[in-house]
CSV table of C-alpha atoms in Angstrom, one decimal:
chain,number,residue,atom,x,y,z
A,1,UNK,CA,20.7,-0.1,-115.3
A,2,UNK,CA,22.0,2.4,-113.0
A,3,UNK,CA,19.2,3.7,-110.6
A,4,UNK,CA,20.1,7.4,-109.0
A,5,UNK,CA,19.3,8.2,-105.3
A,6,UNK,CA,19.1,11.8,-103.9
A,7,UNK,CA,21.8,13.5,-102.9
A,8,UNK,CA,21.8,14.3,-99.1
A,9,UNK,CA,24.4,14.8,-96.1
A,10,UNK,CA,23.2,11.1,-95.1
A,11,UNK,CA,21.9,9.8,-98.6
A,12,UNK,CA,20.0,6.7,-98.5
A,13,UNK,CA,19.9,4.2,-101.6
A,14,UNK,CA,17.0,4.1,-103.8
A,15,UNK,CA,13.6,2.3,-103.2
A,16,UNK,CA,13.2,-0.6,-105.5
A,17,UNK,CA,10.1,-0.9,-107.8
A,18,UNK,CA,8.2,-4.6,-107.3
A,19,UNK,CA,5.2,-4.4,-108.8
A,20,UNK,CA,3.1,-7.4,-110.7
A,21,UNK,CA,4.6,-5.0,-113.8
A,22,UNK,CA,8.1,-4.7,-113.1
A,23,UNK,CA,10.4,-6.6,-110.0
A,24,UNK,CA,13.7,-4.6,-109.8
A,25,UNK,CA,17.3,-6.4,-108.0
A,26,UNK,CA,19.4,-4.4,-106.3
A,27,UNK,CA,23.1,-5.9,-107.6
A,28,UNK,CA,25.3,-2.9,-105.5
A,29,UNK,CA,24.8,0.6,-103.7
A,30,UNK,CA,27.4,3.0,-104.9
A,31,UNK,CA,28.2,6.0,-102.9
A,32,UNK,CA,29.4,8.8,-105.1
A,33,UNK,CA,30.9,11.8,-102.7
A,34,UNK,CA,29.9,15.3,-103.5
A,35,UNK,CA,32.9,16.3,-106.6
A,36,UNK,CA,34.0,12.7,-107.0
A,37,UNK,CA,35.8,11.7,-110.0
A,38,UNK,CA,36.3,8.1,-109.3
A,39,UNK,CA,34.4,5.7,-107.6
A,40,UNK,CA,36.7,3.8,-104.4
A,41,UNK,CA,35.9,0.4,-104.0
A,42,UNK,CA,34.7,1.2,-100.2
A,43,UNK,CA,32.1,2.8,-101.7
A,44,UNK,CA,30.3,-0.1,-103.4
A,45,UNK,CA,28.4,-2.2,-101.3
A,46,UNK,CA,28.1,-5.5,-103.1
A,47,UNK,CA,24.1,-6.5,-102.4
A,48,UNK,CA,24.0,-9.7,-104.6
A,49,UNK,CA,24.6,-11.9,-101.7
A,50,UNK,CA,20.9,-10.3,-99.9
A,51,UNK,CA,17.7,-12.5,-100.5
A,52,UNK,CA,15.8,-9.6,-100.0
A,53,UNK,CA,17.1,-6.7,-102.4
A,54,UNK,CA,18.9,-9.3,-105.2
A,55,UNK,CA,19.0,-13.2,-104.1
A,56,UNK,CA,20.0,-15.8,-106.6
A,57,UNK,CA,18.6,-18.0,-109.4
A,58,UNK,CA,19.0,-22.1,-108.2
A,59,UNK,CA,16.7,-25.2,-110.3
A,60,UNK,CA,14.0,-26.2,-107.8
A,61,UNK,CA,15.1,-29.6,-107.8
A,62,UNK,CA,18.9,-30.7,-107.9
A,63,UNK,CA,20.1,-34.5,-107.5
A,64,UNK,CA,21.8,-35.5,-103.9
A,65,UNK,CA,24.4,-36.9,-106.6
A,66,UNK,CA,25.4,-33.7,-108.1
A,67,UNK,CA,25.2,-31.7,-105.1
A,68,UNK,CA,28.3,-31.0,-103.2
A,69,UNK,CA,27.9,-29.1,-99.8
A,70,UNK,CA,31.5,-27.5,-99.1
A,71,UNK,CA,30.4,-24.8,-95.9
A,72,UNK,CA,27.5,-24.7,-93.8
A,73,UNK,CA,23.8,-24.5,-95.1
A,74,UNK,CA,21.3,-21.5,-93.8
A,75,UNK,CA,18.3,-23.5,-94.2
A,76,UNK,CA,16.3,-20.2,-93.4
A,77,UNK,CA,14.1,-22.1,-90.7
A,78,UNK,CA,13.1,-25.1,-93.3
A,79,UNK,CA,12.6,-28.5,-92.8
A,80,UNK,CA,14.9,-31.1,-94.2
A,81,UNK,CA,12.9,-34.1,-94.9
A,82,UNK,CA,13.2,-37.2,-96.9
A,83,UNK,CA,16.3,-38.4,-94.6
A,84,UNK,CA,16.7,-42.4,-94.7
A,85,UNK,CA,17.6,-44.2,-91.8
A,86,UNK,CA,21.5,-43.6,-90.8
A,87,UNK,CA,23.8,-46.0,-91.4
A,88,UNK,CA,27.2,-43.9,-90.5
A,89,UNK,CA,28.6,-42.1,-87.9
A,90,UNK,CA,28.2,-38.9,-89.5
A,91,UNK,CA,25.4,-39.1,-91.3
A,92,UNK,CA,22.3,-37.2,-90.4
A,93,UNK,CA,18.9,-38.8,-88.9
A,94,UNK,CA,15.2,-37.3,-89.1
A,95,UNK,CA,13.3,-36.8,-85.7
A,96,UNK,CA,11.4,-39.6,-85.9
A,97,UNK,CA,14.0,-42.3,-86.2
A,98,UNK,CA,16.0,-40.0,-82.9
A,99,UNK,CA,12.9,-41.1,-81.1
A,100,UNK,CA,12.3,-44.1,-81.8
A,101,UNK,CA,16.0,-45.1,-80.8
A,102,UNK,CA,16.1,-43.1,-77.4
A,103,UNK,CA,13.0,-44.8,-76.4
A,104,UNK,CA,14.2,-47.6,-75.2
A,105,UNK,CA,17.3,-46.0,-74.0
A,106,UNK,CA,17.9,-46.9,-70.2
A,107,UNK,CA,20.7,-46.0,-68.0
A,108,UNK,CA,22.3,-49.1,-68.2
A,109,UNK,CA,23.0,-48.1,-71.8
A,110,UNK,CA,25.1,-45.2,-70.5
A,111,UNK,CA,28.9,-45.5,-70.5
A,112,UNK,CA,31.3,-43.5,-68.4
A,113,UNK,CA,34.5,-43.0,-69.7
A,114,UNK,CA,35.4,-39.7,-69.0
A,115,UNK,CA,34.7,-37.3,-66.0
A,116,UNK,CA,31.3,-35.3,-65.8
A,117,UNK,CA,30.4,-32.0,-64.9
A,118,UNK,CA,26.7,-32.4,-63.6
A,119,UNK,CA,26.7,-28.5,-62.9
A,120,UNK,CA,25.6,-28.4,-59.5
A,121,UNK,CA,22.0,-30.3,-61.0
A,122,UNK,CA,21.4,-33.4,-59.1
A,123,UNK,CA,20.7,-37.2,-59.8
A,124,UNK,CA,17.6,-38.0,-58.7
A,125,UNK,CA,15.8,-41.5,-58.1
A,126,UNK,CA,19.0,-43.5,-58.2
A,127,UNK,CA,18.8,-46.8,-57.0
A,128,UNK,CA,21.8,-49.1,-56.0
A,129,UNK,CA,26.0,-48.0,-57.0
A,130,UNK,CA,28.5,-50.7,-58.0
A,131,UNK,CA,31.1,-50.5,-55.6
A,132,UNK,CA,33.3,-49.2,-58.3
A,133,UNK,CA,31.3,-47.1,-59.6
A,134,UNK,CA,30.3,-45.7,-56.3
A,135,UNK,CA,34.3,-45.3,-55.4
A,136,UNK,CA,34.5,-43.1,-58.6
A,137,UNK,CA,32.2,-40.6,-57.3
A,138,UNK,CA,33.7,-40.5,-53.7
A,139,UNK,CA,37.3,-40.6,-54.7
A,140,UNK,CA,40.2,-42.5,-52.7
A,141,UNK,CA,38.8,-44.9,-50.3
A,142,UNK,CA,35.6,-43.4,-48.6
A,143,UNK,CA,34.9,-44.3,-45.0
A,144,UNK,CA,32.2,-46.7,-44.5
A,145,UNK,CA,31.7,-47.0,-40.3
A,146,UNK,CA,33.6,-45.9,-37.2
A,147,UNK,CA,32.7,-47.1,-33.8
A,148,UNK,CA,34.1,-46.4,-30.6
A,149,UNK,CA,34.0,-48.2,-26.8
A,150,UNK,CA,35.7,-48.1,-23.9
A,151,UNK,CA,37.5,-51.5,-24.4
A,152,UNK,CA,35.6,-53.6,-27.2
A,153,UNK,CA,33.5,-53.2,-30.1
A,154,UNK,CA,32.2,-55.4,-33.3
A,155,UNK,CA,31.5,-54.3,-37.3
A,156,UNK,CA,29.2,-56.7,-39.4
A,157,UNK,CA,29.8,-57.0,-42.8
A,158,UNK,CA,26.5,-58.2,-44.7
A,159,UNK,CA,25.4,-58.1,-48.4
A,160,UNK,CA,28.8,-57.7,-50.1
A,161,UNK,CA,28.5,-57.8,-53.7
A,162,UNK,CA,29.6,-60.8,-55.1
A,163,UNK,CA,29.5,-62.3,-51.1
A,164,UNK,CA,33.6,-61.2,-50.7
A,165,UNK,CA,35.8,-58.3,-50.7
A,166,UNK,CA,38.2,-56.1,-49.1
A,167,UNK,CA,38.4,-53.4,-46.2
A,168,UNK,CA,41.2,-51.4,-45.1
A,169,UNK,CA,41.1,-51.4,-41.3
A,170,UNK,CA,42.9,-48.5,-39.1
A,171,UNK,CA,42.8,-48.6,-34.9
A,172,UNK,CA,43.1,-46.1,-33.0
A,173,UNK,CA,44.1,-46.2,-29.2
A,174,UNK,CA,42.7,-42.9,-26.9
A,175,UNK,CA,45.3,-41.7,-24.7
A,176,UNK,CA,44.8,-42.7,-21.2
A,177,UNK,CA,46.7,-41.7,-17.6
A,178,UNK,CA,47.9,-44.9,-16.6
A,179,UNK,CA,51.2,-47.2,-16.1
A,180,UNK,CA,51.8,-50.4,-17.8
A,181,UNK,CA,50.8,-52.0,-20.7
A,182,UNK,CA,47.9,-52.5,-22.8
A,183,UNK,CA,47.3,-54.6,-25.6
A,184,UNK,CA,44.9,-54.1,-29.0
A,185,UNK,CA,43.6,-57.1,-30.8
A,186,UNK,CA,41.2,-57.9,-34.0
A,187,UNK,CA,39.2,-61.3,-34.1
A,188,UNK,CA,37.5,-62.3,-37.6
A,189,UNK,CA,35.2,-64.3,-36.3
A,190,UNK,CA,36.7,-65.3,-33.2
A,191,UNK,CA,39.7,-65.9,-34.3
A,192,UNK,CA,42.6,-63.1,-33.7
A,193,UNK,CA,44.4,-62.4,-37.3
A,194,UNK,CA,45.8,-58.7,-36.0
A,195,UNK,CA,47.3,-57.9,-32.4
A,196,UNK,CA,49.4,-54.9,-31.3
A,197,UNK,CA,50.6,-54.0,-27.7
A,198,UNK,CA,51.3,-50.5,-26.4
A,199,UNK,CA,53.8,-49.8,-22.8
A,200,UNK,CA,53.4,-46.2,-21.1
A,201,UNK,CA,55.8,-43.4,-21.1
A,202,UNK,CA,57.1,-41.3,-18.7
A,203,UNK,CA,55.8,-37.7,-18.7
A,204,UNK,CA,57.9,-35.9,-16.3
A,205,UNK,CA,55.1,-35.9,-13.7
A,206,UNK,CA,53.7,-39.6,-13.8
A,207,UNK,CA,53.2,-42.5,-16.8
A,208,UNK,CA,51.1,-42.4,-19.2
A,209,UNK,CA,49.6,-44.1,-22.7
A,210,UNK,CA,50.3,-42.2,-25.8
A,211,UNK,CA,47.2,-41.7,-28.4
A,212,UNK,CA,48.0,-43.7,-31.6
A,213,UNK,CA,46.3,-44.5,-35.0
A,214,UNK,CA,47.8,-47.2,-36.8
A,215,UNK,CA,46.7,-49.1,-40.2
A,216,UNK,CA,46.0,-52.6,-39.4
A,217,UNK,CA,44.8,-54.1,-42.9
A,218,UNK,CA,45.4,-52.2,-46.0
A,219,UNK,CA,43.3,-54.7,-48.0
A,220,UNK,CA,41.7,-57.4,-45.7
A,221,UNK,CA,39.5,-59.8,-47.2
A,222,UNK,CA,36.2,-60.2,-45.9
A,223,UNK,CA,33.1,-62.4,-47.0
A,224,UNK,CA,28.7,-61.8,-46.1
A,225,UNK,CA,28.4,-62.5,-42.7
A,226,UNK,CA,32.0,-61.6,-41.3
A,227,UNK,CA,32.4,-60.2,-38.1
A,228,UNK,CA,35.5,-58.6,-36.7
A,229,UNK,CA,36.1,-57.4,-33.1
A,230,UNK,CA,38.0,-55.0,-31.8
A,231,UNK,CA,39.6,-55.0,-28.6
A,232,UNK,CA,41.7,-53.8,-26.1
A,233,UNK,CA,43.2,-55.3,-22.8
A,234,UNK,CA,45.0,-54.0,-20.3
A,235,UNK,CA,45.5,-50.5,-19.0
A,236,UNK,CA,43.2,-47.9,-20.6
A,237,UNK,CA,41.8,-45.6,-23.2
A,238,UNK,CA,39.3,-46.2,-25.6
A,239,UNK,CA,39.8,-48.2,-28.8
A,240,UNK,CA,38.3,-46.5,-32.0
A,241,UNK,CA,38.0,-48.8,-35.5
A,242,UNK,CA,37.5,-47.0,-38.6
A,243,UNK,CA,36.4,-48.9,-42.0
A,244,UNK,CA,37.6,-47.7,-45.3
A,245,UNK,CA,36.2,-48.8,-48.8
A,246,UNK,CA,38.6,-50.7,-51.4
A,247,UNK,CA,36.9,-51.1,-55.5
A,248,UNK,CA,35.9,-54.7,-54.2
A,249,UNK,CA,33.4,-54.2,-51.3
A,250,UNK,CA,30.0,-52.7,-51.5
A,251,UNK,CA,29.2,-49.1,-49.3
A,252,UNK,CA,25.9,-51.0,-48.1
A,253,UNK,CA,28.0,-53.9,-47.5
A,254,UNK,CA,29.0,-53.3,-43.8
A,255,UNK,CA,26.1,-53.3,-40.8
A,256,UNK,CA,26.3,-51.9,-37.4
Protein backbone atom coordinates (compact mmCIF):
# COMPACT_ATOMS: atom_id res chain seq x y z
CA UNK A 1 0.00 0.00 0.00
CA UNK A 2 1.49 3.14 -1.11
CA UNK A 3 0.64 5.99 1.41
CA UNK A 4 1.04 9.80 -0.35
CA UNK A 5 2.51 12.71 1.62
CA UNK A 6 1.99 16.40 0.64
CA UNK A 7 3.97 17.94 -1.68
CA UNK A 8 6.10 20.82 -0.18
CA UNK A 9 9.65 22.58 -0.75
CA UNK A 10 10.66 20.43 2.52
CA UNK A 11 8.02 17.52 2.35
CA UNK A 12 7.84 15.50 5.30
CA UNK A 13 6.65 11.69 5.14
CA UNK A 14 3.27 10.71 6.12
CA UNK A 15 1.86 10.17 9.70
CA UNK A 16 1.18 6.52 10.32
CA UNK A 17 -2.33 5.46 11.49
CA UNK A 18 -2.08 3.08 14.98
CA UNK A 19 -5.20 2.86 16.25
CA UNK A 20 -6.84 -0.30 18.32
CA UNK A 21 -8.54 -0.46 14.55
CA UNK A 22 -5.81 -0.36 12.29
CA UNK A 23 -1.57 -0.40 13.14
CA UNK A 24 0.12 0.77 9.88
CA UNK A 25 4.41 -0.12 9.22
CA UNK A 26 6.24 2.17 7.52
CA UNK A 27 8.49 -0.39 5.02
CA UNK A 28 10.30 2.89 3.02
CA UNK A 29 9.95 6.77 2.48
CA UNK A 30 10.14 7.59 -1.15
CA UNK A 31 10.96 11.03 -2.23
CA UNK A 32 9.48 11.74 -5.59
CA UNK A 33 11.05 15.29 -7.01
CA UNK A 34 8.63 17.70 -8.56
CA UNK A 35 8.33 16.22 -12.69
CA UNK A 36 10.10 12.92 -11.81
CA UNK A 37 9.77 10.11 -14.04
CA UNK A 38 11.80 7.57 -12.22
CA UNK A 39 12.43 7.03 -8.77
CA UNK A 40 16.61 7.07 -7.87
CA UNK A 41 17.57 4.77 -5.38
CA UNK A 42 18.86 7.77 -3.07
CA UNK A 43 15.52 8.55 -2.79
CA UNK A 44 14.20 5.60 -0.94
CA UNK A 45 14.91 5.51 2.55
CA UNK A 46 14.74 1.85 3.57
CA UNK A 47 12.68 2.10 7.18
CA UNK A 48 12.34 -1.75 7.83
CA UNK A 49 15.30 -1.78 10.01
CA UNK A 50 13.36 1.03 12.66
CA UNK A 51 11.49 -0.48 15.75
CA UNK A 52 9.51 2.41 15.84
CA UNK A 53 7.90 3.04 12.26
CA UNK A 54 8.28 -1.00 10.98
CA UNK A 55 10.35 -3.44 13.41
CA UNK A 56 10.42 -7.13 12.79
CA UNK A 57 8.35 -10.23 13.54
CA UNK A 58 10.83 -12.88 15.95
CA UNK A 59 8.94 -16.18 18.06
CA UNK A 60 9.00 -15.06 21.73
CA UNK A 61 10.91 -18.01 22.67
CA UNK A 62 13.83 -19.44 20.56
CA UNK A 63 16.28 -22.38 21.80
CA UNK A 64 20.04 -21.32 22.92
CA UNK A 65 20.61 -24.47 20.45
CA UNK A 66 19.27 -22.99 17.44
CA UNK A 67 20.34 -19.51 18.04
CA UNK A 68 23.44 -18.35 16.42
CA UNK A 69 24.70 -14.83 17.43
CA UNK A 70 27.10 -13.67 14.34
CA UNK A 71 27.40 -9.45 15.37
CA UNK A 72 26.75 -7.63 18.40
CA UNK A 73 23.33 -7.73 20.27
CA UNK A 74 21.30 -4.21 21.14
CA UNK A 75 19.68 -5.55 24.09
CA UNK A 76 17.68 -2.17 24.21
CA UNK A 77 18.48 -1.71 28.06
CA UNK A 78 17.16 -5.42 29.00
CA UNK A 79 18.32 -7.72 31.31
CA UNK A 80 19.89 -10.97 30.36
CA UNK A 81 19.09 -13.46 32.97
CA UNK A 82 19.09 -17.22 33.27
CA UNK A 83 23.09 -17.24 32.83
CA UNK A 84 24.72 -20.52 34.62
CA UNK A 85 27.76 -20.39 36.35
CA UNK A 86 30.89 -19.88 33.75
CA UNK A 87 32.97 -22.48 33.10
CA UNK A 88 35.15 -20.84 30.04
CA UNK A 89 37.12 -18.12 29.48
CA UNK A 90 34.75 -16.40 27.33
CA UNK A 91 31.79 -17.23 28.45
CA UNK A 92 29.47 -14.69 30.12
CA UNK A 93 28.65 -14.58 34.07
CA UNK A 94 25.42 -12.91 35.81
CA UNK A 95 26.17 -10.20 38.59
CA UNK A 96 25.66 -12.26 41.28
CA UNK A 97 28.17 -14.97 40.60
CA UNK A 98 30.90 -11.50 39.71
CA UNK A 99 30.22 -10.75 43.34
CA UNK A 100 30.38 -13.48 44.96
CA UNK A 101 33.89 -14.22 43.37
CA UNK A 102 35.46 -10.70 43.95
CA UNK A 103 34.52 -10.99 47.51
CA UNK A 104 37.05 -12.65 48.68
CA UNK A 105 39.46 -11.14 46.30
CA UNK A 106 42.57 -9.61 48.21
CA UNK A 107 45.60 -8.11 46.83
CA UNK A 108 47.63 -10.87 47.24
CA UNK A 109 45.54 -12.40 44.40
CA UNK A 110 46.76 -9.66 42.11
CA UNK A 111 49.52 -10.44 39.63
CA UNK A 112 51.82 -7.99 37.90
CA UNK A 113 53.05 -8.88 34.74
CA UNK A 114 53.02 -6.03 32.77
CA UNK A 115 53.63 -2.18 33.50
CA UNK A 116 50.70 0.05 34.97
CA UNK A 117 49.52 3.29 34.35
CA UNK A 118 47.90 4.31 37.82
CA UNK A 119 47.03 7.81 36.25
CA UNK A 120 48.37 10.13 38.60
CA UNK A 121 45.61 8.25 41.42
CA UNK A 122 47.43 7.03 44.29
CA UNK A 123 47.86 3.72 46.41
CA UNK A 124 46.66 4.23 49.56
CA UNK A 125 46.96 2.12 52.86
CA UNK A 126 49.78 0.00 51.68
CA UNK A 127 51.47 -1.87 54.04
CA UNK A 128 55.05 -3.57 53.61
CA UNK A 129 56.93 -3.95 49.63
CA UNK A 130 58.98 -7.04 48.69
CA UNK A 131 62.24 -5.83 47.95
CA UNK A 132 61.59 -6.78 44.49
CA UNK A 133 58.66 -5.58 44.12
CA UNK A 134 59.56 -2.36 45.75
CA UNK A 135 62.74 -2.14 43.14
CA UNK A 136 60.14 -2.29 40.35
CA UNK A 137 58.56 0.71 41.30
CA UNK A 138 61.82 2.79 42.01
CA UNK A 139 63.71 1.47 38.99
CA UNK A 140 67.60 0.78 38.93
CA UNK A 141 69.02 0.49 42.39
CA UNK A 142 67.37 3.18 44.71
CA UNK A 143 69.46 4.76 47.44
CA UNK A 144 68.75 3.58 50.76
CA UNK A 145 71.09 5.91 53.36
CA UNK A 146 74.05 8.33 52.92
CA UNK A 147 76.01 9.51 55.96
CA UNK A 148 78.74 11.77 56.20
CA UNK A 149 81.69 12.68 59.03
CA UNK A 150 84.70 14.17 59.26
CA UNK A 151 86.80 10.90 59.44
CA UNK A 152 84.40 7.88 60.48
CA UNK A 153 80.91 6.76 60.31
CA UNK A 154 78.78 3.41 60.76
CA UNK A 155 75.39 1.94 58.65
CA UNK A 156 73.30 -0.88 60.48
CA UNK A 157 71.61 -3.16 58.56
CA UNK A 158 68.52 -4.76 60.53
CA UNK A 159 65.41 -6.71 59.41
CA UNK A 160 66.59 -7.89 55.96
CA UNK A 161 64.15 -10.12 54.51
CA UNK A 162 64.99 -13.43 54.59
CA UNK A 163 67.96 -12.21 57.38
CA UNK A 164 70.71 -11.72 54.13
CA UNK A 165 71.22 -9.85 51.09
CA UNK A 166 73.18 -7.51 49.07
CA UNK A 167 74.26 -3.74 48.98
CA UNK A 168 76.24 -1.93 46.54
CA UNK A 169 78.54 0.37 48.48
CA UNK A 170 80.21 3.68 46.87
CA UNK A 171 82.78 6.16 49.05
CA UNK A 172 83.35 9.15 48.53
CA UNK A 173 86.49 11.22 49.70
CA UNK A 174 85.86 15.39 50.18
CA UNK A 175 88.63 17.30 48.82
CA UNK A 176 90.89 18.65 51.37
CA UNK A 177 94.15 21.24 51.38
CA UNK A 178 96.67 19.15 52.65
CA UNK A 179 100.08 17.06 51.71
CA UNK A 180 100.49 13.44 52.15
CA UNK A 181 98.52 10.68 52.14
CA UNK A 182 95.34 9.47 53.39
CA UNK A 183 93.92 6.22 53.54
CA UNK A 184 89.86 5.00 53.33
CA UNK A 185 88.87 1.70 54.80
CA UNK A 186 85.45 -0.43 55.39
CA UNK A 187 85.14 -2.86 58.53
CA UNK A 188 82.10 -5.47 58.45
CA UNK A 189 81.99 -5.92 61.75
CA UNK A 190 85.28 -5.08 62.70
CA UNK A 191 86.88 -6.67 60.34
CA UNK A 192 88.36 -4.62 57.21
CA UNK A 193 87.09 -6.45 53.81
CA UNK A 194 87.61 -2.94 51.55
CA UNK A 195 90.67 -0.44 51.85
CA UNK A 196 91.83 2.23 49.37
CA UNK A 197 94.62 5.00 49.89
CA UNK A 198 94.79 8.38 48.25
CA UNK A 199 98.56 10.66 47.94
CA UNK A 200 98.13 14.53 47.20
CA UNK A 201 98.82 16.37 44.08
CA UNK A 202 100.53 19.29 43.32
CA UNK A 203 98.33 22.36 42.32
CA UNK A 204 100.75 24.87 41.10
CA UNK A 205 100.44 26.88 44.46
CA UNK A 206 100.66 24.12 47.23
CA UNK A 207 99.42 20.07 47.56
CA UNK A 208 96.46 19.08 47.80
CA UNK A 209 93.69 15.86 47.99
CA UNK A 210 91.63 15.43 45.03
CA UNK A 211 87.69 14.75 45.66
CA UNK A 212 86.86 11.11 44.48
CA UNK A 213 83.80 8.70 44.43
CA UNK A 214 84.63 5.33 43.88
CA UNK A 215 82.35 2.00 43.88
CA UNK A 216 83.54 -0.21 46.67
CA UNK A 217 80.95 -3.31 46.50
CA UNK A 218 78.78 -3.73 43.57
CA UNK A 219 76.94 -6.56 45.36
CA UNK A 220 78.25 -7.02 48.95
CA UNK A 221 76.57 -9.55 50.97
CA UNK A 222 75.19 -8.54 54.09
CA UNK A 223 73.11 -10.45 56.97
CA UNK A 224 70.40 -8.78 60.19
CA UNK A 225 72.59 -7.26 62.37
CA UNK A 226 75.75 -6.29 60.11
CA UNK A 227 77.51 -3.34 60.63
CA UNK A 228 80.00 -1.71 58.42
CA UNK A 229 82.28 1.34 59.16
CA UNK A 230 83.62 3.67 57.15
CA UNK A 231 86.76 5.31 57.73
CA UNK A 232 89.39 7.44 56.87
CA UNK A 233 93.00 7.98 58.15
CA UNK A 234 95.42 10.24 57.52
CA UNK A 235 95.40 13.65 55.94
CA UNK A 236 91.92 15.10 55.46
CA UNK A 237 88.52 15.59 53.99
CA UNK A 238 85.38 14.11 54.85
CA UNK A 239 84.47 10.52 53.94
CA UNK A 240 80.79 10.24 52.60
CA UNK A 241 79.14 6.36 52.23
CA UNK A 242 76.23 5.95 50.13
CA UNK A 243 74.00 2.66 50.20
CA UNK A 244 72.33 1.44 47.14
CA UNK A 245 69.50 -1.25 46.83
CA UNK A 246 70.12 -4.67 44.89
CA UNK A 247 66.55 -7.24 44.25
CA UNK A 248 67.87 -9.08 47.38
CA UNK A 249 67.74 -6.57 50.39
CA UNK A 250 64.78 -5.01 51.90
CA UNK A 251 64.44 -0.67 51.70
CA UNK A 252 63.52 -1.00 55.53
CA UNK A 253 66.37 -3.29 55.90
CA UNK A 254 69.21 -0.70 56.75
CA UNK A 255 69.08 1.48 60.27
CA UNK A 256 70.93 4.63 61.06
Amino acid sequence: VVKPGTAAPEPAAPALTRTAETWELSLAQVRVEAGATSILSAKITDERGSASLCGAAAPQYVPSSQLEVTGPVNMQNNALTGLPAPTGETHAARKAYVDEVISGFGISDIAIDADKNWNWKNITNLGKISPISWLTILGGDPLLITKTHTSSTTVTFAQIEAGHGNVKVIVKGAGANESGTRTFKILKNGSQIWTMSQGSVWGGDDYYFPAFTTTAFEDLSIASGDVLTISRTGGAGAVTVEIYATPYVAPYGIVT
